Amino acid sequence: MPKPESFPIEKIFVPTKQKKAINPETVSEIAESILEIGQQAPISVWRDGDRLVLVEGLHRLEACKALGETTILGVLVTAELAEHKPRLAERPEVEAERIKMARLKQLRLEKEAAEASMAASKSVNATQAPRTRSTTGTRANPKASAGRVVKSKPKSLSDWITQQKGSGGRY
């Protein structure tokens, strides 16, 4: 790990894509922390000619600017390392939200599959029940032929697939 050194803030270039990710609340929290205990984690920069390009530490840099600092603690990394750095590591809340949404989707799909399974087992039980003839000679459902069960319209893609599998259809 390279040793942290002090860099002049005015020589650090922040790419436009990173500037869009500034959260003012985070900047103020970090500024308060820097006032109380100082800068604990260095930023990462790489050298591009005379200027330094920010790789990681946008909110720390903005907090130091807000406090009127002229220098900031940072480490110099190679351009190759800067290009291969995962961007989600900068914003753990984005990664946490992505994981949460994936889990909710998985739970919804499991619920739909369980409901479809229950509906399929109910329809199988209904068709296996002994049939009784009506004394009046009329059918309960005039559109249904003997041996044919009227299926409800599937509510989702997973319901439709389950229905197709149950009836032996191809999808």
GROMACS .gro file of C-alpha atoms in nm:
model
  171
    1MET     CA    1   0.000   0.000   0.000
    2PRO     CA    2   0.145   0.337  -0.097
    3LYS     CA    3   0.219   0.581   0.181
    4PRO     CA    4  -0.029   0.871   0.217
    5GLU     CA    5   0.105   1.214   0.127
    6SER     CA    6  -0.030   1.567   0.113
    7PHE     CA    7  -0.165   1.696  -0.222
    8PRO     CA    8  -0.273   2.052  -0.313
    9ILE     CA    9  -0.651   2.056  -0.356
   10GLU     CA   10  -0.646   2.298  -0.652
   11LYS     CA   11  -0.441   2.050  -0.861
   12ILE     CA   12  -0.696   1.770  -0.818
   13PHE     CA   13  -0.932   1.727  -1.113
   14VAL     CA   14  -1.272   1.570  -1.045
   15PRO     CA   15  -1.429   1.391  -1.348
   16THR     CA   16  -1.777   1.514  -1.442
   17LYS     CA   17  -1.940   1.176  -1.376
   18GLN     CA   18  -1.814   1.184  -1.018
   19LYS     CA   19  -1.931   1.542  -0.962
   20LYS     CA   20  -2.289   1.429  -1.025
   21ALA     CA   21  -2.270   1.189  -0.729
   22ILE     CA   22  -2.210   1.458  -0.464
   23ASN     CA   23  -2.441   1.429  -0.165
   24PRO     CA   24  -2.435   1.755   0.039
   25GLU     CA   25  -2.548   1.578   0.358
   26THR     CA   26  -2.256   1.335   0.336
   27VAL     CA   27  -2.014   1.623   0.271
   28SER     CA   28  -2.132   1.808   0.582
   29GLU     CA   29  -2.110   1.492   0.797
   30ILE     CA   30  -1.755   1.427   0.680
   31ALA     CA   31  -1.661   1.793   0.733
   32GLU     CA   32  -1.785   1.773   1.093
   33SER     CA   33  -1.587   1.452   1.143
   34ILE     CA   34  -1.272   1.609   0.997
   35LEU     CA   35  -1.312   1.905   1.234
   36GLU     CA   36  -1.345   1.671   1.534
   37ILE     CA   37  -1.091   1.397   1.464
   38GLY     CA   38  -0.915   1.494   1.141
   39GLN     CA   39  -0.902   1.314   0.808
   40GLN     CA   40  -0.879   0.941   0.878
   41ALA     CA   41  -0.891   0.791   0.528
   42PRO     CA   42  -0.682   0.928   0.242
   43ILE     CA   43  -0.830   0.992  -0.102
   44SER     CA   44  -0.693   0.814  -0.410
   45VAL     CA   45  -0.558   1.006  -0.709
   46TRP     CA   46  -0.355   0.925  -1.019
   47ARG     CA   47  -0.116   1.153  -1.203
   48ASP     CA   48  -0.215   1.279  -1.548
   49GLY     CA   49   0.061   1.515  -1.661
   50ASP     CA   50   0.063   1.818  -1.428
   51ARG     CA   51  -0.272   1.748  -1.270
   52LEU     CA   52  -0.401   1.481  -1.035
   53VAL     CA   53  -0.724   1.297  -1.120
   54LEU     CA   54  -0.951   1.189  -0.837
   55VAL     CA   55  -1.016   0.815  -0.823
   56GLU     CA   56  -1.183   0.779  -0.485
   57GLY     CA   57  -1.281   1.017  -0.205
   58LEU     CA   58  -1.508   1.276  -0.365
   59HIS     CA   59  -1.696   1.357  -0.044
   60ARG     CA   60  -1.374   1.384   0.159
   61LEU     CA   61  -1.230   1.621  -0.104
   62GLU     CA   62  -1.545   1.837  -0.104
   63ALA     CA   63  -1.550   1.841   0.277
   64CYS     CA   64  -1.190   1.966   0.286
   65LYS     CA   65  -1.274   2.232   0.025
   66ALA     CA   66  -1.573   2.341   0.236
   67LEU     CA   67  -1.348   2.372   0.541
   68GLY     CA   68  -1.107   2.595   0.347
   69GLU     CA   69  -0.820   2.346   0.343
   70THR     CA   70  -0.552   2.392   0.079
   71THR     CA   71  -0.412   2.038   0.096
   72ILE     CA   72  -0.558   1.693   0.145
   73LEU     CA   73  -0.417   1.358   0.251
   74GLY     CA   74  -0.412   1.109  -0.035
   75VAL     CA   75  -0.235   0.820  -0.203
   76LEU     CA   76  -0.106   0.811  -0.559
   77VAL     CA   77  -0.226   0.505  -0.753
   78THR     CA   78  -0.143   0.384  -1.103
   79ALA     CA   79  -0.379   0.459  -1.392
   80GLU     CA   80  -0.442   0.085  -1.445
   81LEU     CA   81  -0.555   0.045  -1.084
   82ALA     CA   82  -0.775   0.353  -1.115
   83GLU     CA   83  -0.954   0.214  -1.424
   84HIS     CA   84  -1.025  -0.127  -1.269
   85LYS     CA   85  -1.159   0.007  -0.940
   86PRO     CA   86  -1.518  -0.107  -0.879
   87ARG     CA   87  -1.746   0.197  -0.875
   88LEU     CA   88  -2.004   0.053  -0.634
   89ALA     CA   89  -1.744   0.042  -0.358
   90GLU     CA   90  -1.769   0.423  -0.347
   91ARG     CA   91  -2.142   0.412  -0.274
   92PRO     CA   92  -2.228   0.125  -0.039
   93GLU     CA   93  -2.588   0.248  -0.008
   94VAL     CA   94  -2.637   0.179  -0.381
   95GLU     CA   95  -2.509  -0.176  -0.339
   96ALA     CA   96  -2.728  -0.228  -0.032
   97GLU     CA   97  -3.034  -0.105  -0.224
   98ARG     CA   98  -2.952  -0.336  -0.516
   99ILE     CA   99  -2.924  -0.636  -0.283
  100LYS     CA  100  -3.250  -0.542  -0.111
  101MET     CA  101  -3.436  -0.513  -0.443
  102ALA     CA  102  -3.298  -0.847  -0.565
  103ARG     CA  103  -3.413  -1.014  -0.242
  104LEU     CA  104  -3.762  -0.859  -0.271
  105LYS     CA  105  -3.786  -0.981  -0.630
  106GLN     CA  106  -3.683  -1.331  -0.522
  107LEU     CA  107  -3.944  -1.331  -0.244
  108ARG     CA  108  -4.215  -1.212  -0.484
  109LEU     CA  109  -4.128  -1.487  -0.733
  110GLU     CA  110  -4.130  -1.749  -0.457
  111LYS     CA  111  -4.471  -1.627  -0.338
  112GLU     CA  112  -4.612  -1.638  -0.692
  113ALA     CA  113  -4.475  -1.989  -0.741
  114ALA     CA  114  -4.626  -2.105  -0.411
  115GLU     CA  115  -4.964  -1.954  -0.503
  116ALA     CA  116  -4.950  -2.117  -0.846
  117SER     CA  117  -4.860  -2.449  -0.689
  118MET     CA  118  -5.151  -2.424  -0.447
  119ALA     CA  119  -5.388  -2.334  -0.730
  120ALA     CA  120  -5.262  -2.624  -0.939
  121SER     CA  121  -5.301  -2.873  -0.653
  122LYS     CA  122  -5.655  -2.744  -0.587
  123SER     CA  123  -5.749  -2.788  -0.953
  124VAL     CA  124  -5.601  -3.140  -0.954
  125ASN     CA  125  -5.799  -3.226  -0.640
  126ALA     CA  126  -6.115  -3.082  -0.797
  127THR     CA  127  -6.078  -3.293  -1.111
  128GLN     CA  128  -6.012  -3.609  -0.910
  129ALA     CA  129  -6.324  -3.567  -0.698
  130PRO     CA  130  -6.605  -3.807  -0.790
  131ARG     CA  131  -6.848  -3.657  -1.036
  132THR     CA  132  -7.213  -3.658  -0.958
  133ARG     CA  133  -7.480  -3.628  -1.219
  134SER     CA  134  -7.727  -3.354  -1.189
  135THR     CA  135  -8.083  -3.473  -1.143
  136THR     CA  136  -8.212  -3.195  -1.364
  137GLY     CA  137  -7.995  -3.295  -1.655
  138THR     CA  138  -7.830  -2.952  -1.698
  139ARG     CA  139  -7.466  -2.884  -1.657
  140ALA     CA  140  -7.320  -2.643  -1.406
  141ASN     CA  141  -7.100  -2.493  -1.678
  142PRO     CA  142  -7.248  -2.525  -2.025
  143LYS     CA  143  -6.919  -2.427  -2.196
  144ALA     CA  144  -6.716  -2.698  -2.027
  145SER     CA  145  -6.709  -3.034  -2.198
  146ALA     CA  146  -6.674  -3.356  -2.003
  147GLY     CA  147  -6.314  -3.393  -1.884
  148ARG     CA  148  -6.224  -3.034  -1.961
  149VAL     CA  149  -6.153  -2.798  -1.673
  150VAL     CA  150  -6.193  -2.425  -1.724
  151LYS     CA  151  -5.870  -2.257  -1.621
  152SER     CA  152  -5.847  -1.909  -1.486
  153LYS     CA  153  -5.640  -1.655  -1.672
  154PRO     CA  154  -5.285  -1.648  -1.529
  155LYS     CA  155  -5.194  -1.331  -1.342
  156SER     CA  156  -4.820  -1.342  -1.406
  157LEU     CA  157  -4.562  -1.505  -1.628
  158SER     CA  158  -4.469  -1.758  -1.361
  159ASP     CA  159  -4.840  -1.851  -1.324
  160TRP     CA  160  -4.866  -1.902  -1.699
  161ILE     CA  161  -4.553  -2.120  -1.707
  162THR     CA  162  -4.683  -2.328  -1.416
  163GLN     CA  163  -5.017  -2.363  -1.594
  164GLN     CA  164  -4.844  -2.471  -1.915
  165LYS     CA  165  -4.633  -2.728  -1.731
  166GLY     CA  166  -4.939  -2.865  -1.555
  167SER     CA  167  -5.134  -2.909  -1.879
  168GLY     CA  168  -4.840  -3.053  -2.069
  169GLY     CA  169  -4.821  -2.753  -2.302
  170ARG     CA  170  -4.502  -2.616  -2.447
  171TYR     CA  171  -4.383  -2.266  -2.374
   0.00000   0.00000   0.00000
